[in-house]
mmCIF file of C-alpha atoms in Angstrom:
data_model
loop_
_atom_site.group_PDB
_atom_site.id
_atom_site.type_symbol
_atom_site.label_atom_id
_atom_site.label_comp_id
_atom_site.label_asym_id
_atom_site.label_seq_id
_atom_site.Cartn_x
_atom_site.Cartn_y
_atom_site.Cartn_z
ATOM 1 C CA UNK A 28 -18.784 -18.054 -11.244
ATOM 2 C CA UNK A 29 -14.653 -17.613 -12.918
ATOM 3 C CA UNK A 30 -13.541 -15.013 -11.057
ATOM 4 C CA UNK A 31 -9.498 -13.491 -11.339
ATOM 5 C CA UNK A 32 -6.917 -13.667 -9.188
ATOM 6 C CA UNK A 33 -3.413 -12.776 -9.066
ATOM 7 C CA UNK A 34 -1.124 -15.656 -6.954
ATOM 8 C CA UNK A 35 2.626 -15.388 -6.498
ATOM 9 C CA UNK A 36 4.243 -17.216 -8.774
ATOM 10 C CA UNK A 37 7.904 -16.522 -7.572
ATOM 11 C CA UNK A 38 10.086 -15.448 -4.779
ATOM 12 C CA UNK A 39 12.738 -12.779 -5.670
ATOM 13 C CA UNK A 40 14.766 -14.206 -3.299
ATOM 14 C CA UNK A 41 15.898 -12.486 0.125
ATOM 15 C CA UNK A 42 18.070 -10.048 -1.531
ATOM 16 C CA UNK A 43 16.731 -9.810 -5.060
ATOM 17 C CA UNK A 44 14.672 -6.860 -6.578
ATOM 18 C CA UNK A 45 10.505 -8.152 -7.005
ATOM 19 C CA UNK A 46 9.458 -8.181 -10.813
ATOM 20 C CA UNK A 47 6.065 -7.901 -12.105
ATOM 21 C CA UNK A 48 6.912 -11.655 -13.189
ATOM 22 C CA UNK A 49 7.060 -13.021 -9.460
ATOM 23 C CA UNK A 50 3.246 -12.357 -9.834
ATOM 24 C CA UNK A 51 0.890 -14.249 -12.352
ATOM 25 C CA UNK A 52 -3.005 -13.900 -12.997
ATOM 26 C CA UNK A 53 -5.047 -16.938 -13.051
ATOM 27 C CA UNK A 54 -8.832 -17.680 -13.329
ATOM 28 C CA UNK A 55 -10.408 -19.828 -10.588
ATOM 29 C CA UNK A 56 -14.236 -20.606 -9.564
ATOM 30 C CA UNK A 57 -16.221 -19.308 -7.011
ATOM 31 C CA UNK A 58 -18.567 -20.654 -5.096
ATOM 32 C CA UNK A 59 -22.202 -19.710 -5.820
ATOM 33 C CA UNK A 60 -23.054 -20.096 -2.489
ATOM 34 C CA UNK A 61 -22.280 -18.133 0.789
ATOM 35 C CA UNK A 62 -22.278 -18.967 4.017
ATOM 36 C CA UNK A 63 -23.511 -17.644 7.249
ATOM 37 C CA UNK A 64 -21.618 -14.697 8.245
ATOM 38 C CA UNK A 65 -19.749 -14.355 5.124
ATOM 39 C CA UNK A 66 -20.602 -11.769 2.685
ATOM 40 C CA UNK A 67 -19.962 -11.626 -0.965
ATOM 41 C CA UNK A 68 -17.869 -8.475 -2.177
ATOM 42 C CA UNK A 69 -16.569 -7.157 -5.535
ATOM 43 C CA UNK A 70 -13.032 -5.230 -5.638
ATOM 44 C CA UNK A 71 -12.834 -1.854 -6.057
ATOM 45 C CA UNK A 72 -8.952 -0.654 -5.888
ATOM 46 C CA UNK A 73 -6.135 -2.628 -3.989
ATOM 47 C CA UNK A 74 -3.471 -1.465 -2.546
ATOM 48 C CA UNK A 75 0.679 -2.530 -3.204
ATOM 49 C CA UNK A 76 3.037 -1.051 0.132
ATOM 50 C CA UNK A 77 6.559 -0.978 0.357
ATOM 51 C CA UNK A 78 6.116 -3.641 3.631
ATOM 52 C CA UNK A 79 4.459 -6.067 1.081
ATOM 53 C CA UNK A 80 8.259 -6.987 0.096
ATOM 54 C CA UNK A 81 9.119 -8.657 3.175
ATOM 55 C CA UNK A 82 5.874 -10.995 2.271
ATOM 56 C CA UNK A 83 7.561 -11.673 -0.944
ATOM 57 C CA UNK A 84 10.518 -14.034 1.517
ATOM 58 C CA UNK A 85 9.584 -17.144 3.309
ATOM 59 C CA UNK A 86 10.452 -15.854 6.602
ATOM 60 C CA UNK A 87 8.951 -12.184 6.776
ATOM 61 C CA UNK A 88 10.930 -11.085 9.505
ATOM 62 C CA UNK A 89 8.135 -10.207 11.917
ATOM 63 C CA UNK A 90 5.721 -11.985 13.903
ATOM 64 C CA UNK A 91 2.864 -9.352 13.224
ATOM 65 C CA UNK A 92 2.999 -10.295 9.074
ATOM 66 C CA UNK A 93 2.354 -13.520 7.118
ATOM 67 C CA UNK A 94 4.574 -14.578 4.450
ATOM 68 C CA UNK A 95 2.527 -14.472 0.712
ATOM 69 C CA UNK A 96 2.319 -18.883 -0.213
ATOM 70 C CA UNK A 97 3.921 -19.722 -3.763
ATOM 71 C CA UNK A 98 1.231 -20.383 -5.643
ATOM 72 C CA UNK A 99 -1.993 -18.950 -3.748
ATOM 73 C CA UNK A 100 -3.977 -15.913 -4.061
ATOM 74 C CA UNK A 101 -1.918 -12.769 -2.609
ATOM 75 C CA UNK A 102 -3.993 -10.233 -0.759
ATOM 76 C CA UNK A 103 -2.972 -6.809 1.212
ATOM 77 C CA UNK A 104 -5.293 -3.420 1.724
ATOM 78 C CA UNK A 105 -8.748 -3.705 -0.373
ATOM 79 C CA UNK A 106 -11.780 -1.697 -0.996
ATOM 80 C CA UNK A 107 -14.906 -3.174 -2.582
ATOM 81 C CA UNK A 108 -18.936 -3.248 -2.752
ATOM 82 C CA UNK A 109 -20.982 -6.017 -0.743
ATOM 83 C CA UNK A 110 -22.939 -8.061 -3.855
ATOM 84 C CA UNK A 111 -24.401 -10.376 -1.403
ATOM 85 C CA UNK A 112 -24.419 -10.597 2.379
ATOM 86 C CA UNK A 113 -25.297 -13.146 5.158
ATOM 87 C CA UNK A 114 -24.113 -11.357 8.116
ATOM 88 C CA UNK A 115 -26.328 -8.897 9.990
ATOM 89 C CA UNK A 116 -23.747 -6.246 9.715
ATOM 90 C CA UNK A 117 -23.158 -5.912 6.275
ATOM 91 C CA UNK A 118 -25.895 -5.301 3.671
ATOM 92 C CA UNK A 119 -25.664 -4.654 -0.412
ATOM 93 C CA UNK A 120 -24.238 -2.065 -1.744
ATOM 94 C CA UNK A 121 -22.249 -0.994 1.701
ATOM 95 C CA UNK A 122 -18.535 -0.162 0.919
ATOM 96 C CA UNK A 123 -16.067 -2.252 3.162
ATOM 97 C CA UNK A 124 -12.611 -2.291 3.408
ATOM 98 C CA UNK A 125 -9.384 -4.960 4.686
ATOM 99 C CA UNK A 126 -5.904 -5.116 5.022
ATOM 100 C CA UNK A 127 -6.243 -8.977 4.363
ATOM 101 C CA UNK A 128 -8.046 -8.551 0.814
ATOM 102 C CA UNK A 129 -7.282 -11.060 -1.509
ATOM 103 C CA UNK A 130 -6.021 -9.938 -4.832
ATOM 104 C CA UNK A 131 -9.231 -10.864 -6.690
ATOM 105 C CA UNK A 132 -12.035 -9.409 -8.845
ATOM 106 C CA UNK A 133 -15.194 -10.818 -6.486
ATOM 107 C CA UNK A 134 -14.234 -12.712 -3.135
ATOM 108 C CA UNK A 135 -16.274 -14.148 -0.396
ATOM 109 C CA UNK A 136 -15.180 -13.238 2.830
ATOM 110 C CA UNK A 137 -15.862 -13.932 6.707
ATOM 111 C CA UNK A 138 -17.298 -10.139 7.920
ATOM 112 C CA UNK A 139 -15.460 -10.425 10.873
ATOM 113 C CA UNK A 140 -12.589 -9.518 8.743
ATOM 114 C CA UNK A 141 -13.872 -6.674 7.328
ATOM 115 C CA UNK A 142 -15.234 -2.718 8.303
ATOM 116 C CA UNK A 143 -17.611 -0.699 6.944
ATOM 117 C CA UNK A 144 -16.793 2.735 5.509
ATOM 118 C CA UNK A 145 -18.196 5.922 5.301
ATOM 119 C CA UNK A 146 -17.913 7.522 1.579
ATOM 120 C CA UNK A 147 -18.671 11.510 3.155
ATOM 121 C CA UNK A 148 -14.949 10.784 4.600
ATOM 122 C CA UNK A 149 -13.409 11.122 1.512
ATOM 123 C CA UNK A 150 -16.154 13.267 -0.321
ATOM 124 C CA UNK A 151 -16.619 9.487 -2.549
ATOM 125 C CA UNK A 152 -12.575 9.126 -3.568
ATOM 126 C CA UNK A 153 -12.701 5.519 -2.048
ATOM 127 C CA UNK A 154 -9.455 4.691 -3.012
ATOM 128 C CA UNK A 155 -8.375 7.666 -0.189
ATOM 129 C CA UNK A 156 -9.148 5.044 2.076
ATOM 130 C CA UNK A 157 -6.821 3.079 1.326
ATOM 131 C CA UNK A 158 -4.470 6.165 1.409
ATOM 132 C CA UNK A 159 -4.303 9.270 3.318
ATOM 133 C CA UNK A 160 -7.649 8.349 4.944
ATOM 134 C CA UNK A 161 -6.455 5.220 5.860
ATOM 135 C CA UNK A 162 -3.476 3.078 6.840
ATOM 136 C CA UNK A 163 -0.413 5.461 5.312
ATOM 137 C CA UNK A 164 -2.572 8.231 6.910
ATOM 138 C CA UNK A 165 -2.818 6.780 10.108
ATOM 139 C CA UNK A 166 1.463 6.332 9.961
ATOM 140 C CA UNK A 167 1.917 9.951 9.073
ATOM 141 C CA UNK A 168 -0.504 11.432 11.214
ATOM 142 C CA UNK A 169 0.189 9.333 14.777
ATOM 143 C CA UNK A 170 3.951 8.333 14.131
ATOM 144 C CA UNK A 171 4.261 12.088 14.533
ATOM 145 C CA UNK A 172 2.176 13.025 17.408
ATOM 146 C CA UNK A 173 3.951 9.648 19.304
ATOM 147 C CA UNK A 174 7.690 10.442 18.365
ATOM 148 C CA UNK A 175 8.202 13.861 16.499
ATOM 149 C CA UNK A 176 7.625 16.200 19.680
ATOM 150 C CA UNK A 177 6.713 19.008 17.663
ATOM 151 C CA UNK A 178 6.004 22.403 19.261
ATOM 152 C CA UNK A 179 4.121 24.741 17.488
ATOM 153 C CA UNK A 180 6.008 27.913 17.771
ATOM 154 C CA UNK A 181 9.548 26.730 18.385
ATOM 155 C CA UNK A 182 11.236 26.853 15.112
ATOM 156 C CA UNK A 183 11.282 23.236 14.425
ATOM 157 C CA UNK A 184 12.629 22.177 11.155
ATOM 158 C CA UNK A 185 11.250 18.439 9.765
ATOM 159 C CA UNK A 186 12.951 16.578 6.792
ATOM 160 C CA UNK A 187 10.938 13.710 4.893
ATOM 161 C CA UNK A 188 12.804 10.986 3.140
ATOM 162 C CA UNK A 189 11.049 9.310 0.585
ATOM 163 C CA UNK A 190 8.744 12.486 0.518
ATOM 164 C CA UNK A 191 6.632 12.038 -2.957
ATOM 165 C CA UNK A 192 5.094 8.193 -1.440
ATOM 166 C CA UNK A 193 2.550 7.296 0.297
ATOM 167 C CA UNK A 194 3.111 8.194 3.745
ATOM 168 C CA UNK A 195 5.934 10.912 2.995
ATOM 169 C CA UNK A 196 3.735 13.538 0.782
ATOM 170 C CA UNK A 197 1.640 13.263 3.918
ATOM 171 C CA UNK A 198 4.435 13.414 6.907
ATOM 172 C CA UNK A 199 5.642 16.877 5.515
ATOM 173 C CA UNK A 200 1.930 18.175 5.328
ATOM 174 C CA UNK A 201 1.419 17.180 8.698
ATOM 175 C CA UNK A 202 4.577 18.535 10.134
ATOM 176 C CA UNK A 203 3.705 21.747 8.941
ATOM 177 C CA UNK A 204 -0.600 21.440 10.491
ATOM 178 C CA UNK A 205 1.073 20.494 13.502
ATOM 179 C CA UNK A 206 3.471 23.436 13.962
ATOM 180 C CA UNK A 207 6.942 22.970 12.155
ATOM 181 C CA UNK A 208 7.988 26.278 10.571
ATOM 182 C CA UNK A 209 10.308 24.489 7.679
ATOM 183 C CA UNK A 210 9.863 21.588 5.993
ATOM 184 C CA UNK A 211 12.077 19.811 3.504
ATOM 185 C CA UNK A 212 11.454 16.553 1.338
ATOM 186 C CA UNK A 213 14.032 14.399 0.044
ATOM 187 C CA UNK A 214 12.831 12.203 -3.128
ATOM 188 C CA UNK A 215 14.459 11.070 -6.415
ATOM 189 C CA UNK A 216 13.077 13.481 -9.107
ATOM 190 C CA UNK A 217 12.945 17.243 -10.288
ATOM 191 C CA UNK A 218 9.231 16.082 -11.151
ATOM 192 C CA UNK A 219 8.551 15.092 -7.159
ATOM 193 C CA UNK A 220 10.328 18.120 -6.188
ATOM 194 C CA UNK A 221 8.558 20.760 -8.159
ATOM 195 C CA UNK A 222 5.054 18.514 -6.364
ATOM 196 C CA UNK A 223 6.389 18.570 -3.153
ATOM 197 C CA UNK A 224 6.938 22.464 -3.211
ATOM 198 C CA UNK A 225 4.489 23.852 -5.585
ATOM 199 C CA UNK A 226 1.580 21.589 -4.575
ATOM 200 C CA UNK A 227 2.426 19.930 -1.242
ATOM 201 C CA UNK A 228 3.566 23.051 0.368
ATOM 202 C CA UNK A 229 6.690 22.146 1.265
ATOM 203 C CA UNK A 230 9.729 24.922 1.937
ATOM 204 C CA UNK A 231 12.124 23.495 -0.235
ATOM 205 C CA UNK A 232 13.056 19.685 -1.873
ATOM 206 C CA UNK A 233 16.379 17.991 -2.574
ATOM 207 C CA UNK A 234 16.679 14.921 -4.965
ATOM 208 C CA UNK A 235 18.994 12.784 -3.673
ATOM 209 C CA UNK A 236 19.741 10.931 -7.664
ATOM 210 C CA UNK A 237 21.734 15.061 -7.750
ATOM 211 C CA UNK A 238 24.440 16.660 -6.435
ATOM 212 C CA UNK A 239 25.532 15.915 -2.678
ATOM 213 C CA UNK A 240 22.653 15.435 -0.121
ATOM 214 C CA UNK A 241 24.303 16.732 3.246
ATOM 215 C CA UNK A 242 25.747 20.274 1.512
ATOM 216 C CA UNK A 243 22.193 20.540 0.140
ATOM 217 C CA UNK A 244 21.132 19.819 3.788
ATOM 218 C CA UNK A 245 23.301 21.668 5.330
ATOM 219 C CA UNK A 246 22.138 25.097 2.758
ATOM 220 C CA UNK A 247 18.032 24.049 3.173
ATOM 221 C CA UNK A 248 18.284 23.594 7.155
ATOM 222 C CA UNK A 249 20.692 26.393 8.425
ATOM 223 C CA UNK A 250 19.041 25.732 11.719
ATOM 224 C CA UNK A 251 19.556 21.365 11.617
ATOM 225 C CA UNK A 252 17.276 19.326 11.830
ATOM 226 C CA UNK A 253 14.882 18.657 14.878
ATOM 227 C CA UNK A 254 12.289 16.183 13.434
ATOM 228 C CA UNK A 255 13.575 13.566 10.933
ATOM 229 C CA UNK A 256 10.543 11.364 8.920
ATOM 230 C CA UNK A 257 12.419 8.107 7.324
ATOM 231 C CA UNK A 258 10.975 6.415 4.895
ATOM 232 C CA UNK A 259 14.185 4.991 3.214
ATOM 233 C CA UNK A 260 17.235 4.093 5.624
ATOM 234 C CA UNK A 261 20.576 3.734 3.749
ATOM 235 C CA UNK A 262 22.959 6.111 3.035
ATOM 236 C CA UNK A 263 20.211 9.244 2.734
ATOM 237 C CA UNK A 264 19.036 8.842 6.343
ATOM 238 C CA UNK A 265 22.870 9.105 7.707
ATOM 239 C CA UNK A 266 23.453 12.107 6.073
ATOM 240 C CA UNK A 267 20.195 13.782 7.688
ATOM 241 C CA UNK A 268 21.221 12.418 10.785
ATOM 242 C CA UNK A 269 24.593 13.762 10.565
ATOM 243 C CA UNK A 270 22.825 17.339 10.041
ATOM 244 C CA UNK A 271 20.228 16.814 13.482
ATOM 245 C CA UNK A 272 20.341 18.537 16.281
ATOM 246 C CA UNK A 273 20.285 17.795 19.975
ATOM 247 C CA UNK A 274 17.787 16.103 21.869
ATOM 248 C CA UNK A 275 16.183 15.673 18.238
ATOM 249 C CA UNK A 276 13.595 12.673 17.014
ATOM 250 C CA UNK A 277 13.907 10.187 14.075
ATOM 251 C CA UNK A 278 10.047 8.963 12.982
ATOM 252 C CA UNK A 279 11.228 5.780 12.089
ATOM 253 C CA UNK A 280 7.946 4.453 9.426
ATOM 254 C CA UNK A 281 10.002 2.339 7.200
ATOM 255 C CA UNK A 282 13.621 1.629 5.587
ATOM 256 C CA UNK A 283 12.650 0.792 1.733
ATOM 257 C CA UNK A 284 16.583 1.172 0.580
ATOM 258 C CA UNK A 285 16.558 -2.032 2.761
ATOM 259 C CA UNK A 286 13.855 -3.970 1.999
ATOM 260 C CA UNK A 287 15.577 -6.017 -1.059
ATOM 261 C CA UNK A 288 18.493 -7.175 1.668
ATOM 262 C CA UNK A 289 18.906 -9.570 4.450
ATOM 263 C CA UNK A 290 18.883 -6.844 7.478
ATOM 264 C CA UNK A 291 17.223 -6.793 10.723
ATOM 265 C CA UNK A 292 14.711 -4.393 11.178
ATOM 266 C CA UNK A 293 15.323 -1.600 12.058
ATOM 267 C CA UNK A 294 18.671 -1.984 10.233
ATOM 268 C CA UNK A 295 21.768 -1.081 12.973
ATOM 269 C CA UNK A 296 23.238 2.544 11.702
ATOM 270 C CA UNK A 297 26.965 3.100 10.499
ATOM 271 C CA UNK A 298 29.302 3.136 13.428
ATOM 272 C CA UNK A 299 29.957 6.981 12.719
ATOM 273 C CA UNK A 300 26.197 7.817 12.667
ATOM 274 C CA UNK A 301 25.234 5.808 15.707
ATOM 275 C CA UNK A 302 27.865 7.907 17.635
ATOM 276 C CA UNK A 303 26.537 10.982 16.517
ATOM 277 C CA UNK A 304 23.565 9.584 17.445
ATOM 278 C CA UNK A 305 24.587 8.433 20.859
ATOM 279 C CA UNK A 306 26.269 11.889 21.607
ATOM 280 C CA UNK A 307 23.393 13.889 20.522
ATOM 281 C CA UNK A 308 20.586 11.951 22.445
ATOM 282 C CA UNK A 309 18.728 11.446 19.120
ATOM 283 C CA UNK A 310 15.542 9.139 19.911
ATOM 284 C CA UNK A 311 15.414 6.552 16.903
ATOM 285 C CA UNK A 312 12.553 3.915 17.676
ATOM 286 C CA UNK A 313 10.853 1.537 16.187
ATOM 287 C CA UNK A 314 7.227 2.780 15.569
ATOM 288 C CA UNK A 315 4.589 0.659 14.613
ATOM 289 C CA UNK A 316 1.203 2.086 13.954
ATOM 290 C CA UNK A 317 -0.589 -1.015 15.134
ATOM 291 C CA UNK A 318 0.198 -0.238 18.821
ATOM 292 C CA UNK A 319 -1.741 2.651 18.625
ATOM 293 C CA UNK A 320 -5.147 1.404 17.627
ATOM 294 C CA UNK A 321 -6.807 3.192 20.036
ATOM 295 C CA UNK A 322 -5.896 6.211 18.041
ATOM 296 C CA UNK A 323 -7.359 5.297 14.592
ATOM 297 C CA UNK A 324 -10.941 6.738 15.024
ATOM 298 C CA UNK A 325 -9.661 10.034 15.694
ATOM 299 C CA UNK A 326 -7.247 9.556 13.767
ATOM 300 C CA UNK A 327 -9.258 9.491 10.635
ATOM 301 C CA UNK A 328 -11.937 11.728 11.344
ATOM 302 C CA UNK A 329 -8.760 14.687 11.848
ATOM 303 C CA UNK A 330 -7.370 13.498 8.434
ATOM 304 C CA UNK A 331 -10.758 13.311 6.766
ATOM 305 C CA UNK A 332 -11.258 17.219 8.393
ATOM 306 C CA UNK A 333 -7.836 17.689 6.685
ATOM 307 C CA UNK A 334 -8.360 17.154 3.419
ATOM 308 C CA UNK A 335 -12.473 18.443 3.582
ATOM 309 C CA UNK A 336 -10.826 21.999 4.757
ATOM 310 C CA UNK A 337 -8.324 21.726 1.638
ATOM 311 C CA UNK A 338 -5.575 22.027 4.172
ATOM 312 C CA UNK A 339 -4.334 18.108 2.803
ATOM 313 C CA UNK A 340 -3.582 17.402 -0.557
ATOM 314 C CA UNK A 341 -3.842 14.285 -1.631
ATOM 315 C CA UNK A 342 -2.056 12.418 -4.424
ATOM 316 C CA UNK A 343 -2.537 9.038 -5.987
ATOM 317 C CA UNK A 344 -1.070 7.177 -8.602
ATOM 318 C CA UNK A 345 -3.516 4.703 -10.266
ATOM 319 C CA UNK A 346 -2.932 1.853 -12.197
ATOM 320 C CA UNK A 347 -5.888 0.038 -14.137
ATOM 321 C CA UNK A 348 -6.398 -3.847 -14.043
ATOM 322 C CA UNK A 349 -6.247 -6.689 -11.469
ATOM 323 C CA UNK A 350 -3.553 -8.003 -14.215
ATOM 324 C CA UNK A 351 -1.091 -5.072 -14.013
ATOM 325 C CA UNK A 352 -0.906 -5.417 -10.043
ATOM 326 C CA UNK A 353 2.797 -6.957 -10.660
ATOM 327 C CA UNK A 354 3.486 -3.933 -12.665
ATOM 328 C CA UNK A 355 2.382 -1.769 -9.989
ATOM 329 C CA UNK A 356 4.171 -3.154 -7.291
ATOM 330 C CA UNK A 357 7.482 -3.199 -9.455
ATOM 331 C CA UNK A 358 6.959 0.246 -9.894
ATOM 332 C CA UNK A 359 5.801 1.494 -6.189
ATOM 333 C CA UNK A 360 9.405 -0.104 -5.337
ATOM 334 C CA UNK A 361 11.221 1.586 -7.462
ATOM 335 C CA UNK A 362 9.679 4.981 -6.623
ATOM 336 C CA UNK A 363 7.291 5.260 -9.851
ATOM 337 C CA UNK A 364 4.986 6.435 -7.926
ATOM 338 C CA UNK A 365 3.855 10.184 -6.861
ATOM 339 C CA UNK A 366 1.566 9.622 -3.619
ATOM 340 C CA UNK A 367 -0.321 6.385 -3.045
ATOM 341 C CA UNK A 368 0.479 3.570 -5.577
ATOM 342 C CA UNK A 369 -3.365 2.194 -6.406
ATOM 343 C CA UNK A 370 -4.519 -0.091 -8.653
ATOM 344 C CA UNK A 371 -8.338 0.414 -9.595
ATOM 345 C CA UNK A 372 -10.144 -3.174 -10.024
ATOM 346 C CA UNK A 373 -13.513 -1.511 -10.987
ATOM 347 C CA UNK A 374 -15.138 1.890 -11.131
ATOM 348 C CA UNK A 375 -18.721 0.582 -11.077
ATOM 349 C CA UNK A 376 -19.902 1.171 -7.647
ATOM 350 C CA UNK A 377 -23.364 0.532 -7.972
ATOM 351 C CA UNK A 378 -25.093 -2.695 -7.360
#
């Protein structure tokens, strides 16, 4: 059987900016025969993530991700439909899900690698598994129960950096569920601004691409800052941090104004702002959502209850085609997105 697949074709280089071009589609045959405990699956929607960049290098950085092979099949978060199954677990027509799914229209894959989902979790949006029900979820959700130390009933103001993405136009919904009275989004359009406050709920939105981000800081928090979300690093995080208060906490999910340079991770702050860190006993650490797997179970099921009781919104942006997933990921990067960047592989989810 040809089936598609999308291989990387190109590095950008440790310091370069990914292009669609570093990706290219190719057609390859798959074996009409399965083995035992494999099971035969068809893709759904895929998923492109800001962390995918550091895949993009030889060297990823980290010892918990693999570096993406020039030349071989690319793969990250999938969701698809079992076509054919030889392991006792998995049966046709069940919906299953990876983070190791390669970028492909059918695969054949070992079940261990995969889990079952449930589509009542999502009221049948799979993709939301992928998204708020899922991984970026998960980030939100226990990143701020582990490090935000939110009170309900204290006053606590949270600001979200990269607040229209993924994980952000979740964070500030969550801070709010959990008990912050003010929340405040920074993101890089008057479109994701007017979303963040008209649909999101948020208390007020700054885009960073206008005017000065601390005085519009300084104007949306009179109180400072007591939670900080950071999705971006850079220049927009020290000018929050400047603006915190004492004894404060940094929720530090990712740096994506870094991910196109040569930094460690987390990247070391300005002299200036580490001081003011330092004197203010702001906690900054590294959080990483697969320490806490103990937590996901619970974790989804209070996200699913979330969005059942209307009380999260969910946005996606979805791109159609296993051949524009270069596209997609060009864009995600470059903040093109509003919500979860998808790209749908196939609607039909009937076998």
């Amino acid at each position: 059987m040809i089936v598609q697949r999308v291989v990387l074709n190109s590095r950008p280089g440790k310091n370069g900016n990914p292009v669609a071009e570093n990706f290219r589609i190719e057609e390859v045959n798959l074996s009409d025969n399965i083995n035992e405990g494999q099971v035969q699956v068809r893709t759904l929607y895929l998923s492109v993530d800001p962390y995918m960049r550091c895949r993009m290098n030889e060297d990823t950085g980290t010892d918990y991700i693999r570096a993406w092979q020039l030349s071989q099949v690319v793969d990250g978060g999938g969701i698809g439909i079992v076509e054919e199954s030889k392991n006792i677990n998995f049966t046709k027509g069940d919906f299953v899900i990876s983070f190791n799914w390669p970028w492909q229209t059918k695969v054949i894959l070992d079940g261990k690698s995969l889990e079952k989902v449930d589509p009542q979790l999502v009221d049948g949006n799979l993709s939301y598994f992928l998204g708020a029900i899922g991984m970026p979820g998960l980030t939100s959700l226990i990143g701020i129960q582990e490090k935000g130390h939110i009170t309900a009933g204290s006053n606590q103001t949270m600001v979200v950096s990269g607040a229209a993405g993924a994980c952000g136009s979740l964070a500030g919904q969550i801070g709010h569920l959990m008990g912050c009275s003010r929340v405040v989004g920074i993101c890089g359009t008057q479109e994701k601004c007017l979303f963040l406050t008209s649909e999101l709920g948020f208390d007020a939105a700054v885009n960073y691409k206008k005017g000065n981000v601390a005085e519009q800081l300084r104007e949306l928090c009179p109180a400072g800052v007591d939670v900080y979300f950071d999705n971006v690093g850079g220049d927009i995080s020290d000018a929050v941090i400047s603006q915190m208060n004492q004894n404060s906490h940094i929720i530090l999910c990712g740096q994506i104004s870094q991910y196109n340079k040569d930094v460690p991770y987390p990247p070391p702050l300005p002299p200036a702002v580490e001081a003011i860190q330092k004197e203010r006993n702001i906690t900054r650490e590294r959080f990483l959502v697969l320490n806490h797997k103990d937590k996901f179970e619970s974790g989804i099921l209070q996200l699913s209850q979330w969005f059942k009781e209307g009380k999260l919104k969910i946005k996606e942006t979805v791109i159609n085609g296993l051949e524009n997933m270069g596209a997609a990921f060009q864009s995600m990067m470059t903040g093109g997105n509003i919500g979860k960047q998808i790209v749908c592989i196939s609607e039909e989810t009937s076998v």
